Tab-separated table of C-alpha atoms in Angstrom:
chain	number	residue	atom	x	y	z
A	149	MET	CA	103.687	109.051	76.334
A	150	GLY	CA	101.445	108.524	79.356
A	151	LEU	CA	102.399	108.464	83.013
A	152	THR	CA	104.311	105.337	84.017
A	153	TYR	CA	104.522	103.558	87.354
A	154	LYS	CA	108.112	104.783	87.638
A	155	ASP	CA	107.033	108.385	86.949
A	156	SER	CA	104.552	108.148	89.825
A	157	GLY	CA	107.168	106.818	92.254
A	158	VAL	CA	106.453	103.097	92.003
A	159	ASP	CA	109.548	100.911	91.746
A	160	ILE	CA	108.307	97.526	90.547
A	161	LYS	CA	111.683	95.851	91.046
A	162	LYS	CA	111.805	97.007	94.693
A	163	GLY	CA	108.226	95.803	95.133
A	164	ASP	CA	109.102	92.392	93.741
A	165	ASN	CA	112.113	92.199	96.064
A	166	PHE	CA	109.888	93.087	99.030
A	167	VAL	CA	107.399	90.348	98.103
A	168	ASN	CA	110.253	87.841	97.971
A	169	LEU	CA	111.369	88.936	101.461
A	170	ILE	CA	107.827	88.441	102.770
A	171	LYS	CA	107.657	84.973	101.213
A	172	GLU	CA	110.975	84.124	102.856
A	173	LYS	CA	109.683	85.247	106.275
A	174	LEU	CA	106.471	83.270	105.871
A	175	ARG	CA	108.409	80.128	104.988
A	176	LYS	CA	110.588	80.550	108.081
A	177	ASN	CA	107.420	80.750	110.185
A	178	GLU	CA	105.792	77.825	108.384
A	179	GLN	CA	103.026	80.101	107.123
A	180	ASP	CA	103.623	79.666	103.406
A	181	ASN	CA	99.989	78.673	102.902
A	182	ILE	CA	98.880	82.266	103.562
A	183	GLY	CA	98.376	84.403	100.460
A	184	LEU	CA	100.254	87.664	100.104
A	185	PHE	CA	97.052	89.635	99.721
A	186	GLY	CA	95.990	89.985	103.339
A	187	GLY	CA	97.209	90.443	106.853
A	188	LEU	CA	96.881	88.933	110.297
A	189	PHE	CA	95.932	91.068	113.271
A	190	SER	CA	96.027	90.277	116.958
A	191	LEU	CA	93.688	92.699	118.695
A	192	ASN	CA	92.584	93.278	122.260
A	193	LEU	CA	89.037	94.530	121.803
A	194	ASP	CA	87.850	94.251	125.403
A	195	ASN	CA	87.423	98.033	125.761
A	196	TYR	CA	85.478	98.562	122.523
A	197	LYS	CA	81.773	98.280	121.811
A	198	ASP	CA	80.976	96.822	118.357
A	199	PRO	CA	84.521	97.053	116.953
A	200	VAL	CA	85.013	96.843	113.187
A	201	LEU	CA	88.357	96.237	111.491
A	202	VAL	CA	88.724	97.094	107.828
A	203	SER	CA	91.830	96.026	105.968
A	204	GLY	CA	92.736	96.110	102.329
A	205	THR	CA	95.731	95.873	100.061
A	206	ASP	CA	96.575	96.758	96.517
A	207	GLY	CA	99.332	95.466	94.305
A	208	VAL	CA	100.304	98.988	93.298
């Protein structure tokens, strides 16, 4: 049998629980229209020349 998510340390049930917690927090902040695939960042970039922010997420 091949390597499973569980074998590699991924607990899908814990991940699902975490997603539900995030959804709950977003609802409390009236931000339920934001997808769970990105993030929001508040940055002070006054001291940077040509700043670039790269962000990504993966479901695994």
